[in-house]
XYZ file of C-alpha atoms in Angstrom:
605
model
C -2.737 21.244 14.862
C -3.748 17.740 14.318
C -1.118 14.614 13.722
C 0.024 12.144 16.111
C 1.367 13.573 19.725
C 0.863 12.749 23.121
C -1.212 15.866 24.480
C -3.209 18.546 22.637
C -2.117 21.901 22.954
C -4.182 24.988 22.480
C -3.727 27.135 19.640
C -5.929 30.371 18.291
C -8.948 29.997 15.949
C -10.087 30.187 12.181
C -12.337 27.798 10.092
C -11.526 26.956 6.804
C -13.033 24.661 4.332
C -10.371 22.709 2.329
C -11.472 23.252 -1.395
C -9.018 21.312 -3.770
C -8.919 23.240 -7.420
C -10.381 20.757 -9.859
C -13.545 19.274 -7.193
C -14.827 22.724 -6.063
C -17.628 22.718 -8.412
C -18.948 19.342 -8.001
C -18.030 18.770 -4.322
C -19.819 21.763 -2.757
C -22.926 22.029 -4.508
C -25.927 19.666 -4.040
C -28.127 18.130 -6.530
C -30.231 21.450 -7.184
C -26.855 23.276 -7.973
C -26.880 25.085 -4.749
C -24.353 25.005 -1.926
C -25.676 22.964 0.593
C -25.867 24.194 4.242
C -25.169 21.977 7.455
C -26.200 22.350 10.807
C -24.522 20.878 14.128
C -23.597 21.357 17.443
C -20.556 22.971 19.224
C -20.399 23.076 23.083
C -23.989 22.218 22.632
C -24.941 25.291 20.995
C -26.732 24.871 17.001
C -24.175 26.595 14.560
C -25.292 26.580 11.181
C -21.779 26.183 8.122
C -22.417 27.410 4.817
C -19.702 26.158 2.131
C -19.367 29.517 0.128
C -20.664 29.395 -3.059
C -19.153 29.473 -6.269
C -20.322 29.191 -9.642
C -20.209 25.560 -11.444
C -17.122 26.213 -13.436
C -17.476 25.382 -17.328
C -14.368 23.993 -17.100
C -13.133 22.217 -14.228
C -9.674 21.197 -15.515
C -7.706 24.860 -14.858
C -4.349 23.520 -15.800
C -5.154 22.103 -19.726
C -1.425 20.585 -19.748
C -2.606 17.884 -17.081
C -6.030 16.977 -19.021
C -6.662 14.491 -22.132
C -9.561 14.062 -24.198
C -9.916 11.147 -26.551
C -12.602 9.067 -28.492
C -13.479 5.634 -26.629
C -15.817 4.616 -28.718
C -19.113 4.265 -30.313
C -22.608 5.215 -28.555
C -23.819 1.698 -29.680
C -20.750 -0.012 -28.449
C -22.194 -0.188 -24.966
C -25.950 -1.194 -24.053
C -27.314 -0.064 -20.863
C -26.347 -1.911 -17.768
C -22.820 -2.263 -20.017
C -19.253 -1.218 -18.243
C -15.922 -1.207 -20.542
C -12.818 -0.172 -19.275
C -11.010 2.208 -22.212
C -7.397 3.996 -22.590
C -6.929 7.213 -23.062
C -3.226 7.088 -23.793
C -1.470 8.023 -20.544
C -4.152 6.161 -18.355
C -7.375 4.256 -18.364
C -11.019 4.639 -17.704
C -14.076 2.940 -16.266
C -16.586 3.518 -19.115
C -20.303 3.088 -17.709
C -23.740 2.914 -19.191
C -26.870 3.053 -17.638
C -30.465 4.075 -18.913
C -29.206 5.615 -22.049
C -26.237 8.121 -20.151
C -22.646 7.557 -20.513
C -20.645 8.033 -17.435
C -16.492 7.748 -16.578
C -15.047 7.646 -13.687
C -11.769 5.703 -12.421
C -11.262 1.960 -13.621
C -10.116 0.725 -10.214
C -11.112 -0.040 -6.670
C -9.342 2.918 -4.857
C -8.913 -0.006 -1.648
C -6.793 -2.673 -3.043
C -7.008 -1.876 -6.844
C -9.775 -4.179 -8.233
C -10.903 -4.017 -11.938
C -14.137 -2.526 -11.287
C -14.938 -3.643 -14.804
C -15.260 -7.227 -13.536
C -18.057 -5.695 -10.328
C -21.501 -5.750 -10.684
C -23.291 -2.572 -11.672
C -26.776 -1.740 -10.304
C -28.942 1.078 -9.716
C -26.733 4.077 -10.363
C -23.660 2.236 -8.998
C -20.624 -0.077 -8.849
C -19.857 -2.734 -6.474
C -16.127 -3.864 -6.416
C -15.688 -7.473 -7.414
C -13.131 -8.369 -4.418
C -14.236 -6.830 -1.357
C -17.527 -5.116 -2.126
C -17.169 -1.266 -1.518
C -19.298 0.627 -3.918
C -19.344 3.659 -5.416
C -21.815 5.988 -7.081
C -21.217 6.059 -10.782
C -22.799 9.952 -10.963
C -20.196 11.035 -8.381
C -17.642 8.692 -8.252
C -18.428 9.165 -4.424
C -17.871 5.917 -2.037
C -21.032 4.664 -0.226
C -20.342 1.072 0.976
C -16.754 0.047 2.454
C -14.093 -0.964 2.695
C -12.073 1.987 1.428
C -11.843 5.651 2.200
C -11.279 7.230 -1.177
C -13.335 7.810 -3.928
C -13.176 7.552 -7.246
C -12.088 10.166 -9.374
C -14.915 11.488 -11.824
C -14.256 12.186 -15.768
C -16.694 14.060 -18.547
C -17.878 12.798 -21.033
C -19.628 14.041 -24.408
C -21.415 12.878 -27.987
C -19.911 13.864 -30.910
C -21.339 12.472 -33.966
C -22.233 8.808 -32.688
C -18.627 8.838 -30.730
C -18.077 8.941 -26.837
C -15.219 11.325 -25.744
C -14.173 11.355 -22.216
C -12.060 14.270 -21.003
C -9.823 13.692 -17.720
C -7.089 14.533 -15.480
C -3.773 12.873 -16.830
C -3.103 12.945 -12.621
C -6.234 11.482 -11.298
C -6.087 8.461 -14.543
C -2.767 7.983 -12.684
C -3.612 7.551 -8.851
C -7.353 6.783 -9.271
C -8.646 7.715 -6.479
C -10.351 11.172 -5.086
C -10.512 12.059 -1.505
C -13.461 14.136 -0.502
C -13.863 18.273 0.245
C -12.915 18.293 4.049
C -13.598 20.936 6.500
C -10.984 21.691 8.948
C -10.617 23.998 11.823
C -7.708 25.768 12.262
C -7.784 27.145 15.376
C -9.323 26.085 19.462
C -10.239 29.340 20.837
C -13.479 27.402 22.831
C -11.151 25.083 24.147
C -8.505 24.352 26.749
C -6.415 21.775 26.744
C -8.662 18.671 27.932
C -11.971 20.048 25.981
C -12.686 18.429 22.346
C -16.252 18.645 20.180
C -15.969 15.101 19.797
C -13.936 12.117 21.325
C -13.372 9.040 19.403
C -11.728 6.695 21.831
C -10.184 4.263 19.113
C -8.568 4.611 15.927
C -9.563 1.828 13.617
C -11.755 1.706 10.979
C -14.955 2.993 12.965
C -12.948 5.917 14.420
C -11.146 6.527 11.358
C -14.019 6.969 8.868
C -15.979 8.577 11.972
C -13.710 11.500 11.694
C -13.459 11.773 7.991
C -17.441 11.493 7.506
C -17.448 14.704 9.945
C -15.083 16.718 8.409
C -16.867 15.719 4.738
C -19.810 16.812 6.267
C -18.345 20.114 7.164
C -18.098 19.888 10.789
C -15.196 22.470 11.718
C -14.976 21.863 15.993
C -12.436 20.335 17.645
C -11.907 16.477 16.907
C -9.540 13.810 19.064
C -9.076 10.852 18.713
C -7.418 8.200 21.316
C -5.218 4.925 20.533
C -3.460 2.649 22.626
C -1.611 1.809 19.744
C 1.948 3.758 19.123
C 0.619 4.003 15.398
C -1.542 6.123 13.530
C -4.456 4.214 11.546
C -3.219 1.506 9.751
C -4.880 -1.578 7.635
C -4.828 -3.891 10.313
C -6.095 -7.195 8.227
C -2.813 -7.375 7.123
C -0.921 -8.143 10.116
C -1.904 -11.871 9.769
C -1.846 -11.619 6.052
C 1.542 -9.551 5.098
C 3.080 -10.149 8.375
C 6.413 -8.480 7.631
C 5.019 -5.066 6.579
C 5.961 -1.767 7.704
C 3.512 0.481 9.742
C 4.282 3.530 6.551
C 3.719 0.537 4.469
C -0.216 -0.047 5.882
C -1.091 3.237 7.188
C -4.537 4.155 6.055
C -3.480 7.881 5.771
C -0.590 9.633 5.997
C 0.772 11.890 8.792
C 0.070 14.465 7.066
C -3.538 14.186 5.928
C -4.334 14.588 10.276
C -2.491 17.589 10.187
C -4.167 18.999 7.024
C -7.517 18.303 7.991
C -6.721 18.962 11.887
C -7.642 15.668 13.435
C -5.574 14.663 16.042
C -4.493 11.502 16.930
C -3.305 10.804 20.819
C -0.948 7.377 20.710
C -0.117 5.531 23.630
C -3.247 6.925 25.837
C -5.899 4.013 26.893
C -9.224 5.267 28.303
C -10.075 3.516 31.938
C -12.998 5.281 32.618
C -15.947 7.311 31.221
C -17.664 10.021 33.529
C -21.413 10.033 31.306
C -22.337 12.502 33.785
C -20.257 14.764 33.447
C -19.162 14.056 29.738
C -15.409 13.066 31.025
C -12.466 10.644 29.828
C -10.316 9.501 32.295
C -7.123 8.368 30.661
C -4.895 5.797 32.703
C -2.079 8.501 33.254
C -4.880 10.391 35.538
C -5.318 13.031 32.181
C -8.685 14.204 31.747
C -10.687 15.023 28.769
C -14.031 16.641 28.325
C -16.338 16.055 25.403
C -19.623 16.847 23.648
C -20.023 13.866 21.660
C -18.578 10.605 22.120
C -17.692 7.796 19.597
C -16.335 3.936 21.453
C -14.553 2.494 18.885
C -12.479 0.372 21.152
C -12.562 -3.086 19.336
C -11.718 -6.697 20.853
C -8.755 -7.740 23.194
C -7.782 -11.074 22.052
C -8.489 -14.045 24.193
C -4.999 -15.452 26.014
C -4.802 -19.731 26.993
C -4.760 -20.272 30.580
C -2.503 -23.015 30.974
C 1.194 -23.309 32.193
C 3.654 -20.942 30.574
C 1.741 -18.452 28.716
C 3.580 -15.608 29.394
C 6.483 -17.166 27.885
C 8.252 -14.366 25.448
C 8.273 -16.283 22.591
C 4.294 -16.553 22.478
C 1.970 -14.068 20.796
C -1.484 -12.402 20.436
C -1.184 -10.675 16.878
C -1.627 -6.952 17.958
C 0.467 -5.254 16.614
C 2.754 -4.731 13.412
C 5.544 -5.293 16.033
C 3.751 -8.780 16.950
C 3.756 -9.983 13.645
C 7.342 -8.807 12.623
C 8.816 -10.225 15.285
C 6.666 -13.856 14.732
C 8.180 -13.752 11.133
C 11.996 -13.098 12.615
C 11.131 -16.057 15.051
C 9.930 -18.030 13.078
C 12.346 -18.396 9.763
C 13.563 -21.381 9.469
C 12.093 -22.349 12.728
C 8.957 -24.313 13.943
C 6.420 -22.152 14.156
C 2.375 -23.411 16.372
C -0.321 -21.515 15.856
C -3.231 -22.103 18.522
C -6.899 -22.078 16.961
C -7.669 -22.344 13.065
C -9.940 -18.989 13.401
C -9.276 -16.459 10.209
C -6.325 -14.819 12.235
C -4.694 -18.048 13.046
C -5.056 -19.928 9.438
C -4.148 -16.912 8.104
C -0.840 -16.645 10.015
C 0.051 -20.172 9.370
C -0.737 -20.051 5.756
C 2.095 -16.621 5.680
C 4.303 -18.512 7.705
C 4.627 -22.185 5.594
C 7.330 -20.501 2.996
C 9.110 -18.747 5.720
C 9.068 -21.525 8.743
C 10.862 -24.703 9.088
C 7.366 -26.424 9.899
C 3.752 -24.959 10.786
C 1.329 -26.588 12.663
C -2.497 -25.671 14.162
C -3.752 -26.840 17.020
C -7.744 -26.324 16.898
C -10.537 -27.993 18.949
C -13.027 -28.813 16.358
C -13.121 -31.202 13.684
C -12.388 -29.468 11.079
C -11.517 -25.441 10.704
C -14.326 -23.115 10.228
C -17.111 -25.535 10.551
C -19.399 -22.974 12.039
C -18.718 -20.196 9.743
C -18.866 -22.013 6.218
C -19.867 -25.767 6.691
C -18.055 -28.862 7.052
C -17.559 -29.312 3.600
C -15.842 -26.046 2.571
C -13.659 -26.626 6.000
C -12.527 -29.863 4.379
C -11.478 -28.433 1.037
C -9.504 -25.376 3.443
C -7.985 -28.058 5.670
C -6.680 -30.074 2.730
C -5.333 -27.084 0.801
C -3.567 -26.748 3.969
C -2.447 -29.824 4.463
C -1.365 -30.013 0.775
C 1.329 -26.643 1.717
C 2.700 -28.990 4.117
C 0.439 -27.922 7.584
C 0.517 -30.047 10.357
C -2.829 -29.902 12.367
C -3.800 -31.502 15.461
C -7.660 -31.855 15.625
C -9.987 -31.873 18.265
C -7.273 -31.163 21.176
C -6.439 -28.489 23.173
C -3.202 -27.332 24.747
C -2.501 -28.537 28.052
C 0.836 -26.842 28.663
C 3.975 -24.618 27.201
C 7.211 -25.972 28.051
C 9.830 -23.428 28.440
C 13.396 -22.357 29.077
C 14.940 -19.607 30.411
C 11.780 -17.640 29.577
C 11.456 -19.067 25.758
C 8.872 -21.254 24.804
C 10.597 -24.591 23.570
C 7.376 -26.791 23.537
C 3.521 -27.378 23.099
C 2.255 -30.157 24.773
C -1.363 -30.956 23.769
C -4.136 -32.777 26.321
C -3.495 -35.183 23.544
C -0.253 -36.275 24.841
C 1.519 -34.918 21.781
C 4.390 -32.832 22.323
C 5.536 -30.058 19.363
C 8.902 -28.512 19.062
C 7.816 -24.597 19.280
C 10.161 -21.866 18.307
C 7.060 -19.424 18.438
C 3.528 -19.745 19.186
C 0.802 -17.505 17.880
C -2.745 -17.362 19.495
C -5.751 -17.265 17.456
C -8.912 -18.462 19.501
C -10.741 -15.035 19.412
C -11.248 -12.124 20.781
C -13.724 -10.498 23.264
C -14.904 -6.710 23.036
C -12.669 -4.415 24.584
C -15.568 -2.989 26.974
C -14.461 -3.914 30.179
C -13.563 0.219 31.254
C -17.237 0.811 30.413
C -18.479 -1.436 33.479
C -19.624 1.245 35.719
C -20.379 4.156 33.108
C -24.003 2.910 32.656
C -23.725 2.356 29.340
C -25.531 -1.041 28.391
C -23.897 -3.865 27.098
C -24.963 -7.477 26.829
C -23.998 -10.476 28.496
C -20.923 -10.853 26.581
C -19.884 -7.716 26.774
C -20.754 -5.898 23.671
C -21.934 -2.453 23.507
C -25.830 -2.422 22.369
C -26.701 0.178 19.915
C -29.397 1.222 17.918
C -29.849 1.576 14.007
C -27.802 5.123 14.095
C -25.304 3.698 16.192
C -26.564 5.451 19.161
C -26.350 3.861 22.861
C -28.789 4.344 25.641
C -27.388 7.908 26.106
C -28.132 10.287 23.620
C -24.614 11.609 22.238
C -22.990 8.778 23.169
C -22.386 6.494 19.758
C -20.221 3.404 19.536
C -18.933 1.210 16.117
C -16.866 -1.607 14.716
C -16.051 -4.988 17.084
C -17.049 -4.131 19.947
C -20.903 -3.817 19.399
C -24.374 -5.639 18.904
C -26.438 -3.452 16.485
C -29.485 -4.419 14.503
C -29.273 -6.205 11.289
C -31.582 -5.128 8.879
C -30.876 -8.393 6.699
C -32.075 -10.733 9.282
C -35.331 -8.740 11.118
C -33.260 -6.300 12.754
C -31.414 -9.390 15.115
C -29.209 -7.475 17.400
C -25.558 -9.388 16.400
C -22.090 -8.522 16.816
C -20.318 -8.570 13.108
C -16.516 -8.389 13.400
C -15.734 -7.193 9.824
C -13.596 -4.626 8.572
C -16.302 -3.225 6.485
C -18.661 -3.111 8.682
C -16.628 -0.928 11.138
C -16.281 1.520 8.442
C -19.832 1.997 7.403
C -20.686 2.047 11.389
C -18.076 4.924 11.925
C -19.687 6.604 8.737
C -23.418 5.970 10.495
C -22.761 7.397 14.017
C -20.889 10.293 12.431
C -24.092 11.409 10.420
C -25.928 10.980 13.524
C -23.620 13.166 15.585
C -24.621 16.154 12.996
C -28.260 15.101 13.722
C -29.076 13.162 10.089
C -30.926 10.418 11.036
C -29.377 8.126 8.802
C -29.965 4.493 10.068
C -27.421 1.339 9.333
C -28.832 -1.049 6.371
C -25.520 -2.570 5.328
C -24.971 -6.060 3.993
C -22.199 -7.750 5.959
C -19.073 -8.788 3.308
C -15.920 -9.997 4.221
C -12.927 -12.112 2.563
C -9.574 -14.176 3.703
C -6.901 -14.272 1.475
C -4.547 -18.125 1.911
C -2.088 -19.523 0.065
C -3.096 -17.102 -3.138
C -7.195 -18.321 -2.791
C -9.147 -15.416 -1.462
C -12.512 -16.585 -0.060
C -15.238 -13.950 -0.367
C -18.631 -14.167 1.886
C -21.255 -12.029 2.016
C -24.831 -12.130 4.277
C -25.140 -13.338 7.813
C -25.136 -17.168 8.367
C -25.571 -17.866 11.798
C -27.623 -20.906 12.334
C -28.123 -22.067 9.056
C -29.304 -25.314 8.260
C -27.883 -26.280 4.873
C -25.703 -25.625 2.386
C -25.856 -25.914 -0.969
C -22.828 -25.509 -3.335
C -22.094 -25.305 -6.861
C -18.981 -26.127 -8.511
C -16.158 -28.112 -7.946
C -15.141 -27.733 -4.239
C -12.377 -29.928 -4.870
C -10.342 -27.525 -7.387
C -11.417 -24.704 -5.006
C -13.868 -23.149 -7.845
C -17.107 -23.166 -6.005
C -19.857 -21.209 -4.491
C -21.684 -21.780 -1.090
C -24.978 -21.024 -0.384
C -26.182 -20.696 3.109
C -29.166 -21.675 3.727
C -32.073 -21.281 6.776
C -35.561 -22.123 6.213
C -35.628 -22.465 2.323
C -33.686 -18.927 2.468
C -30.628 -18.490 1.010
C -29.184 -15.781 4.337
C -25.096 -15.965 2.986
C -23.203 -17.127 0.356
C -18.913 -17.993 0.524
C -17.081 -18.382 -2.905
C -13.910 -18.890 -4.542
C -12.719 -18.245 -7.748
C -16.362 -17.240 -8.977
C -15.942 -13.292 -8.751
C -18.202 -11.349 -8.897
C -20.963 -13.838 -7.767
C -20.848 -13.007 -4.173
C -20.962 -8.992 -5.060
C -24.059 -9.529 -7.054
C -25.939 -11.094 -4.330
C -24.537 -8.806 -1.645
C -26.952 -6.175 -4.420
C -29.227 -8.472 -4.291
C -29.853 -9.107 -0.241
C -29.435 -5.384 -0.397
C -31.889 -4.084 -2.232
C -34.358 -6.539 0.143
C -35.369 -9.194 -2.142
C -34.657 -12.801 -0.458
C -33.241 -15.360 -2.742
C -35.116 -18.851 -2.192
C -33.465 -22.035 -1.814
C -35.017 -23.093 -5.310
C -33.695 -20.185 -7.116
C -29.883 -21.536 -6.692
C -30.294 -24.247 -9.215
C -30.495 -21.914 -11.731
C -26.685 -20.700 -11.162
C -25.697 -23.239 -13.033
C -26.090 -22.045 -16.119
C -23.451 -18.891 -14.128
C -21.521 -21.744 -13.680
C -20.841 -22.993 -17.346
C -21.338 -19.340 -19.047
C -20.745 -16.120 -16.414
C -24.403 -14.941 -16.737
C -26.280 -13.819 -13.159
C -29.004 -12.498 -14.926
C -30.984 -15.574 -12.672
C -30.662 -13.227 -10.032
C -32.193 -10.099 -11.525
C -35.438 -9.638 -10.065
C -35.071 -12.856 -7.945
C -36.892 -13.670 -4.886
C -39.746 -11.647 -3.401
């Protein structure tokens, strides 16, 4: 059961809860040191799942040869609100204090490997400095994204002033912990086309949807749907490691969706959804029933609609085959790339030490005006230019010259015509929503799927995450906006799966994202749509800056680069609910000259 096929097939039926050795006593038992039970809902009918109890074991590490204990170092080496990161011989440590308790757990960010020494702690957790997942410091358990795993958790005692931590010499090696799954192990309820719960989709949103289930204990049948011929995979890389293998990006193995029993259909697009009578219609006329129902379908990128755009030699990055084969085209080749959005500067900047020449074509003035100001735009466009990027400015293409099928030029409205060996499209992408038309399903005018604060739609077990919707944003009045990010399409999938098991748990997020070009990752976090100034400190020039977004004296977003972990610390701050004024930026100065953001502690009303 479970792994990547092209049809279920029905097999007989056990449950079985997935205990690994060394987290049984922490992972099944709540906070008042009994196991936890969980409701929810097969074929409609309440089934309650106990985890079976066990004892909290004195000593978690069973094999002694694979633990180490050592001295880090002195109780009054740390204050609270401190974090060091300490060896222990054969692998280091993330040593944290907080209101007088000591606490380890692993030193780095289990999603791209970030020192979580240089994050910002707060209120029982830590917030990675690069791309802001957190985790709880108590647990080691991840609560904001991007990510899957969590971090592995280490004891720790007093000995006569000194602070010992004993871990796994395994888990100091990989650093990361995945979670106590349930699985099921047999389909005895179901026939072929019947599943618990249908995630059409298999991005983040679906991804973490199923894991957040199965974490929760949820033991029914779970499918989930991709027109894609690959299981998960980290899909912000195909514009920013463009010559990667799928095994190389997959977000779990084949084997995890066989262990844990979620399967993965490839190749199978949904064209219709029966809401009546809770029915998938795939486009090979296969049909599959469901109980619950996550859309996870994401955005279909927008295509020109001039002369020659089906030419073979011009792309929409969709794939890991799209971007491999834009790299083989374009080595040693001229390479356009059509709008200066993230995808498309992010393709050119990958391309400059592989193509003969690079250049953009974009409509606007300058590249990412509306997202982070003219001025930052300015300081991207001349890094840019200064890696030997050709752009073309406020024009549009007006035609693609080919022959014998292959794209040979661009010609712009401009007049200018550009030798073109490839051509990559980057000028958006609209939600892929269009098979929901006549479901009754509401969308707005654009297209997106509305939603409310657990992810729900206007039919009650019908749930939908990541691109493709408009949900309310707590940080700006509960707006209903769309919010393209990849880690916002994990914590969705991790909302609407809590909601399927009835929890009630409503989205509060804070939107963070980054771009990665030419070695200069740019980290923003907030919403900034429509502001009205923008205020930066630091020297925008040397790309050492921070920008802060501001609407009505309120700061709603900040960009930065090269200031780590500024933009982390305020992604706490807008958190936690308290605004930061436009008058309180001054004072990040003194960051500026010394690393201290205690200015923002207790900032703002």
């Amino acid at each position: 059961m479970g792994g990547c096929f092209s049809k279920p097939k029905p097999v007989e039926v056990k449950i079985e809860v997935v205990l690994p050795e060394k987290e049984r006593a922490k992972e099944e038992m709540s906070p008042n040191g009994k196991a936890s039970p969980i409701v929810y809902k097969a074929n409609g009918t309440s089934r309650h799942y106990q985890l079976e109890e066990h004892p909290i074991a004195m000593n978690p590490y069973r094999n002694l040869k694979d633990v180490v204990e050592a001295s880090v170092c002195h109780v009054k080496d740390l204050d609270n609100g401190q974090m060091r990161e300490v060896d222990l011989g054969c692998g280091k440590a993330l040593l944290v204090k907080e209101n007088g308790e000591f606490y380890a757990l692993g030193h780095k960010c289990p999603h791209y490997g970030a020192p979580l020494v240089k994050g910002v702690l707060s209120k029982g957790r830590v917030r990675c400095p690069w791309h802001g997942a957190c985790f709880n410091i108590g647990t080691g358990d991840i609560e904001d994204f991007p990510g899957l795993d969590s971090l592995p958790k280490f004891q720790v005692k007093i000995e006569k002033e000194k602070v010992y931590i004993r871990a796994s010499k395994q888990a100091l090696q990989t650093q990361r912990r995945t979670k106590v799954m349930a699985k099921c192990i047999s389909l005895s309820n179901y026939n072929i086309s019947s599943t618990n719960v249908l995630i059409i989709g298999a991005g983040p949103a679906g991804l973490v949807c199923a894991e957040t289930l199965r974490q929760e204990g949820f033991s029914d049948r779970i499918v989930m749907c991709t027109m894609d011929r690959h299981l998960p995979y980290d899909r912000p890389k195909l514009s920013k490691s463009m010559d990667c293998h799928p095994d190389q990006i997959a977000l779990r193995p084949k084997e995890f969706f066989r262990m844990y029993d979620i399967e993965v259909l490839t190749e199978m697009q949904v064209v219709a959804v029966d809401i009546k009578n809770k029915t998938a219609v795939f486009k090979d006329g296969f049909k599959m029933e469901y109980n619950k129902l996550l859309l996870a379908t994401g955005s279909t990128p927008k295509t020109l609609s001039c002369k020659g755009k089906e030419a073979e030699n011009v792309f929409n990055i969709c794939t890991v085959e799209d971007a491999n084969r834009v790299v083989k085209l374009a080595t040693s080749k001229n390479a356009v790339i059509v709008g200066a959005s993230f995808l498309g500067m992010e393709v050119a900047a990958y391309l400059t030490e592989k193509a003969h020449s690079v250049s953009v074509v974009e409509l606007e003035e300058v590249p990412f005006k509306k997202f982070f100001g003219e001025k930052v735009g300015r300081a991207i466009l001349k890094m840019f230019e200064n890696n030997r990027v050709k752009f073309y400015m406020q024009t549009e293409v007006s035609e693609l010259r080919e022959q014998d099928g292959k794209l040979k030029e661009v010609v712009l409205k401009s007049g200018k015509i550009l030798r073109a060996d490839v051509c990559v499209i980057g000028i958006g992408a609209s939600p892929a929503t269009g098979f929901l038309k006549q479901s009754g399903i509401n969308m707005d005018s654009k297209g997106f799927i509305v939603v409310n604060k657990m992810m729900q739609t206007n039919f009650p077990g019908i749930f939908a995450a990541g691109d493709a919707v408009a949900f309310p944003l707590a940080l700006r009045n509960n707006k209903k906006v769309n919010i393209p990010h990849w880690q916002m399409a994990h914590m969705q999938g991790r909302i609407a799966a809590l909601n399927m098991l009835a929890h009630g748990t409503e989205i509060s997020t804070v939107p963070y994202l980054w771009t990665a070009m030419f070695g200069k990752s740019i980290r923003y976090t907030g919403h900034g749509e429509g502001f009205d100034d923008v205020v930066i400190q630091g020297d925008i020039d040397e790309l050492k800056f921070v920008a802060f977004y501001t609407k009505n004296d309120e700061v709603i977003a900040v960009a930065s680069v090269n200031y780590d972990p500024i933009v982390s610390k305020v992604a706490d701050v807008m958190g936690a609910g308290r605004a930061i004024r436009k008058r309180d930026v001054d004072p990040f100065c003194l960051f500026c000259r010394t690393g201290d953001m205690s200015w923002l502690t207790g900032k703002g009303s």
